[in-house]
């Protein structure tokens, strides 16, 4: 006599096949639920995971979720915070700031590349992993007057990954 076992998609336990009714046995294993989970109304694990967003996924000013399209938000080089374009636009319209960061109020819009690079290197000096990654990214593109250097890119990315 052989026994057959399957995983329940809700409680994630390995159960014998007789713990599942006939309809559930015909389903894919990832969406199969045991009779106990059906009676208790337990949802599939698939529906429970991935519902929380990281802190970095929210605008630093309005605290709303950032749009998925990266063009609709900006990483501010002065404080390394991502701010949605809506907050930047409303800050400029209200006259709260002129040519500056809506989060830390640092004037950046008229700054030269060297000044922006100095702001980023200040953040790197205090071991900000976002700033280290930002600097590595611009070594790939050669942005902010940096020389394209693949070795430095790997070094910066490794350093940022080690910092978290």
mmCIF file of C-alpha atoms in Angstrom:
data_model
loop_
_atom_site.group_PDB
_atom_site.id
_atom_site.type_symbol
_atom_site.label_atom_id
_atom_site.label_comp_id
_atom_site.label_asym_id
_atom_site.label_seq_id
_atom_site.Cartn_x
_atom_site.Cartn_y
_atom_site.Cartn_z
ATOM 1 C CA UNK A 1 0.000 0.000 0.000
ATOM 2 C CA UNK A 2 1.454 3.373 -1.005
ATOM 3 C CA UNK A 3 0.599 6.702 0.467
ATOM 4 C CA UNK A 4 0.507 9.928 -1.472
ATOM 5 C CA UNK A 5 1.149 13.303 0.144
ATOM 6 C CA UNK A 6 0.499 16.875 -1.025
ATOM 7 C CA UNK A 7 1.112 20.357 0.322
ATOM 8 C CA UNK A 8 -1.766 22.548 1.435
ATOM 9 C CA UNK A 9 -1.524 25.978 -0.214
ATOM 10 C CA UNK A 10 -2.959 27.734 2.874
ATOM 11 C CA UNK A 11 -1.312 26.142 5.911
ATOM 12 C CA UNK A 12 1.773 24.884 3.996
ATOM 13 C CA UNK A 13 1.698 21.448 5.663
ATOM 14 C CA UNK A 14 2.471 18.153 3.986
ATOM 15 C CA UNK A 15 -0.737 16.139 4.307
ATOM 16 C CA UNK A 16 -2.004 12.785 3.010
ATOM 17 C CA UNK A 17 -4.230 12.968 -0.044
ATOM 18 C CA UNK A 18 -7.307 12.000 1.954
ATOM 19 C CA UNK A 19 -7.096 15.383 3.755
ATOM 20 C CA UNK A 20 -8.239 16.971 0.472
ATOM 21 C CA UNK A 21 -11.680 16.583 -1.083
ATOM 22 C CA UNK A 22 -12.059 15.418 -4.679
ATOM 23 C CA UNK A 23 -12.341 18.950 -6.130
ATOM 24 C CA UNK A 24 -9.192 20.123 -4.337
ATOM 25 C CA UNK A 25 -7.196 17.078 -5.470
ATOM 26 C CA UNK A 26 -7.781 18.037 -9.115
ATOM 27 C CA UNK A 27 -6.321 21.514 -8.594
ATOM 28 C CA UNK A 28 -2.701 22.628 -8.922
ATOM 29 C CA UNK A 29 -0.711 22.002 -5.784
ATOM 30 C CA UNK A 30 -0.074 25.729 -5.198
ATOM 31 C CA UNK A 31 -3.817 26.484 -4.990
ATOM 32 C CA UNK A 32 -4.924 23.255 -3.254
ATOM 33 C CA UNK A 33 -6.369 23.670 0.277
ATOM 34 C CA UNK A 34 -7.045 20.981 2.870
ATOM 35 C CA UNK A 35 -10.526 20.467 4.335
ATOM 36 C CA UNK A 36 -9.508 22.130 7.615
ATOM 37 C CA UNK A 37 -8.368 25.305 5.828
ATOM 38 C CA UNK A 38 -11.530 25.426 3.707
ATOM 39 C CA UNK A 39 -13.687 25.094 6.847
ATOM 40 C CA UNK A 40 -11.662 27.796 8.658
ATOM 41 C CA UNK A 41 -11.703 30.091 5.593
ATOM 42 C CA UNK A 42 -7.902 30.311 5.416
ATOM 43 C CA UNK A 43 -6.588 32.101 2.338
ATOM 44 C CA UNK A 44 -3.885 30.734 0.126
ATOM 45 C CA UNK A 45 -0.355 31.774 1.112
ATOM 46 C CA UNK A 46 -0.024 33.050 -2.434
ATOM 47 C CA UNK A 47 -2.626 35.724 -1.638
ATOM 48 C CA UNK A 48 -1.051 36.704 1.686
ATOM 49 C CA UNK A 49 2.530 37.368 0.578
ATOM 50 C CA UNK A 50 3.785 40.480 -1.153
ATOM 51 C CA UNK A 51 1.160 42.857 0.181
ATOM 52 C CA UNK A 52 3.551 45.017 2.207
ATOM 53 C CA UNK A 53 5.799 47.630 0.607
ATOM 54 C CA UNK A 54 9.253 48.674 1.747
ATOM 55 C CA UNK A 55 9.881 52.044 3.351
ATOM 56 C CA UNK A 56 11.814 53.102 0.243
ATOM 57 C CA UNK A 57 8.653 52.689 -1.850
ATOM 58 C CA UNK A 58 7.004 55.741 -0.300
ATOM 59 C CA UNK A 59 7.529 59.424 -1.098
ATOM 60 C CA UNK A 60 9.588 61.082 1.635
ATOM 61 C CA UNK A 61 7.353 64.171 1.608
ATOM 62 C CA UNK A 62 3.717 63.052 1.200
ATOM 63 C CA UNK A 63 4.210 59.441 2.405
ATOM 64 C CA UNK A 64 2.129 58.070 -0.482
ATOM 65 C CA UNK A 65 3.345 55.048 -2.465
ATOM 66 C CA UNK A 66 5.753 56.031 -5.224
ATOM 67 C CA UNK A 67 4.686 55.350 -8.805
ATOM 68 C CA UNK A 68 6.218 52.284 -10.391
ATOM 69 C CA UNK A 69 7.551 54.303 -13.349
ATOM 70 C CA UNK A 70 10.903 55.712 -12.247
ATOM 71 C CA UNK A 71 10.394 58.819 -14.413
ATOM 72 C CA UNK A 72 7.590 59.906 -12.057
ATOM 73 C CA UNK A 73 9.878 60.373 -9.062
ATOM 74 C CA UNK A 74 13.355 61.778 -8.462
ATOM 75 C CA UNK A 75 16.214 60.799 -6.193
ATOM 76 C CA UNK A 76 17.440 63.997 -4.588
ATOM 77 C CA UNK A 77 21.283 64.101 -4.558
ATOM 78 C CA UNK A 78 21.431 66.233 -1.414
ATOM 79 C CA UNK A 79 19.652 63.889 1.008
ATOM 80 C CA UNK A 80 19.339 60.709 -1.137
ATOM 81 C CA UNK A 81 15.557 60.626 -0.655
ATOM 82 C CA UNK A 82 13.153 59.671 -3.445
ATOM 83 C CA UNK A 83 10.434 62.295 -3.900
ATOM 84 C CA UNK A 84 7.449 62.005 -6.242
ATOM 85 C CA UNK A 85 7.096 64.548 -9.028
ATOM 86 C CA UNK A 86 3.761 65.650 -7.545
ATOM 87 C CA UNK A 87 5.468 66.894 -4.380
ATOM 88 C CA UNK A 88 8.171 68.632 -6.408
ATOM 89 C CA UNK A 89 5.548 70.345 -8.571
ATOM 90 C CA UNK A 90 3.343 71.392 -5.657
ATOM 91 C CA UNK A 91 6.340 72.752 -3.712
ATOM 92 C CA UNK A 92 7.322 74.877 -6.698
ATOM 93 C CA UNK A 93 3.738 76.041 -7.339
ATOM 94 C CA UNK A 94 3.192 77.047 -3.722
ATOM 95 C CA UNK A 95 6.508 78.897 -3.656
ATOM 96 C CA UNK A 96 7.694 76.860 -0.687
ATOM 97 C CA UNK A 97 11.036 76.480 -2.302
ATOM 98 C CA UNK A 98 12.680 77.728 -5.407
ATOM 99 C CA UNK A 99 15.117 75.432 -7.178
ATOM 100 C CA UNK A 100 15.622 73.160 -4.217
ATOM 101 C CA UNK A 101 14.816 69.853 -2.602
ATOM 102 C CA UNK A 102 11.281 69.581 -1.194
ATOM 103 C CA UNK A 103 12.495 67.252 1.569
ATOM 104 C CA UNK A 104 15.573 68.964 3.043
ATOM 105 C CA UNK A 105 15.213 72.420 1.386
ATOM 106 C CA UNK A 106 18.762 72.367 -0.012
ATOM 107 C CA UNK A 107 19.089 74.482 -3.178
ATOM 108 C CA UNK A 108 20.050 72.011 -5.912
ATOM 109 C CA UNK A 109 18.400 72.925 -9.212
ATOM 110 C CA UNK A 110 20.974 75.538 -10.153
ATOM 111 C CA UNK A 111 23.914 73.635 -8.675
ATOM 112 C CA UNK A 112 26.688 72.570 -10.997
ATOM 113 C CA UNK A 113 27.718 68.961 -11.518
ATOM 114 C CA UNK A 114 30.716 69.346 -9.216
ATOM 115 C CA UNK A 115 28.505 70.702 -6.413
ATOM 116 C CA UNK A 116 26.041 67.833 -6.861
ATOM 117 C CA UNK A 117 28.888 65.332 -6.830
ATOM 118 C CA UNK A 118 30.201 66.941 -3.635
ATOM 119 C CA UNK A 119 26.743 66.480 -2.044
ATOM 120 C CA UNK A 120 26.732 62.813 -3.002
ATOM 121 C CA UNK A 121 30.285 62.238 -1.748
ATOM 122 C CA UNK A 122 29.274 63.804 1.599
ATOM 123 C CA UNK A 123 26.537 61.185 1.838
ATOM 124 C CA UNK A 124 29.049 58.473 0.884
ATOM 125 C CA UNK A 125 31.350 59.708 3.660
ATOM 126 C CA UNK A 126 28.608 59.029 6.245
ATOM 127 C CA UNK A 127 28.186 55.521 4.747
ATOM 128 C CA UNK A 128 24.793 55.985 3.105
ATOM 129 C CA UNK A 129 24.233 52.825 0.983
ATOM 130 C CA UNK A 130 21.898 54.654 -1.434
ATOM 131 C CA UNK A 131 24.596 57.268 -2.095
ATOM 132 C CA UNK A 132 27.237 54.582 -2.654
ATOM 133 C CA UNK A 133 24.965 52.798 -5.137
ATOM 134 C CA UNK A 134 24.135 56.146 -6.821
ATOM 135 C CA UNK A 135 27.833 56.895 -7.235
ATOM 136 C CA UNK A 136 28.430 53.430 -8.681
ATOM 137 C CA UNK A 137 25.570 53.891 -11.155
ATOM 138 C CA UNK A 138 27.053 57.162 -12.397
ATOM 139 C CA UNK A 139 30.443 55.485 -12.849
ATOM 140 C CA UNK A 140 28.691 53.163 -15.336
ATOM 141 C CA UNK A 141 27.189 56.031 -17.333
ATOM 142 C CA UNK A 142 29.963 58.540 -16.817
ATOM 143 C CA UNK A 143 27.477 60.994 -15.305
ATOM 144 C CA UNK A 144 28.393 64.003 -13.153
ATOM 145 C CA UNK A 145 31.758 64.218 -14.875
ATOM 146 C CA UNK A 146 32.896 60.810 -13.595
ATOM 147 C CA UNK A 147 35.039 58.550 -15.734
ATOM 148 C CA UNK A 148 33.468 55.271 -16.878
ATOM 149 C CA UNK A 149 35.198 52.647 -14.770
ATOM 150 C CA UNK A 150 33.770 49.100 -14.457
ATOM 151 C CA UNK A 151 36.128 48.217 -11.594
ATOM 152 C CA UNK A 152 34.861 51.115 -9.491
ATOM 153 C CA UNK A 153 31.274 50.183 -10.350
ATOM 154 C CA UNK A 154 31.790 46.690 -8.934
ATOM 155 C CA UNK A 155 33.563 48.124 -5.896
ATOM 156 C CA UNK A 156 30.769 50.610 -5.143
ATOM 157 C CA UNK A 157 27.986 48.075 -5.721
ATOM 158 C CA UNK A 158 29.698 45.533 -3.446
ATOM 159 C CA UNK A 159 30.186 48.195 -0.778
ATOM 160 C CA UNK A 160 26.518 49.255 -1.022
ATOM 161 C CA UNK A 161 25.370 45.633 -0.810
ATOM 162 C CA UNK A 162 27.520 45.060 2.282
ATOM 163 C CA UNK A 163 25.989 48.145 3.929
ATOM 164 C CA UNK A 164 22.483 46.931 3.234
#
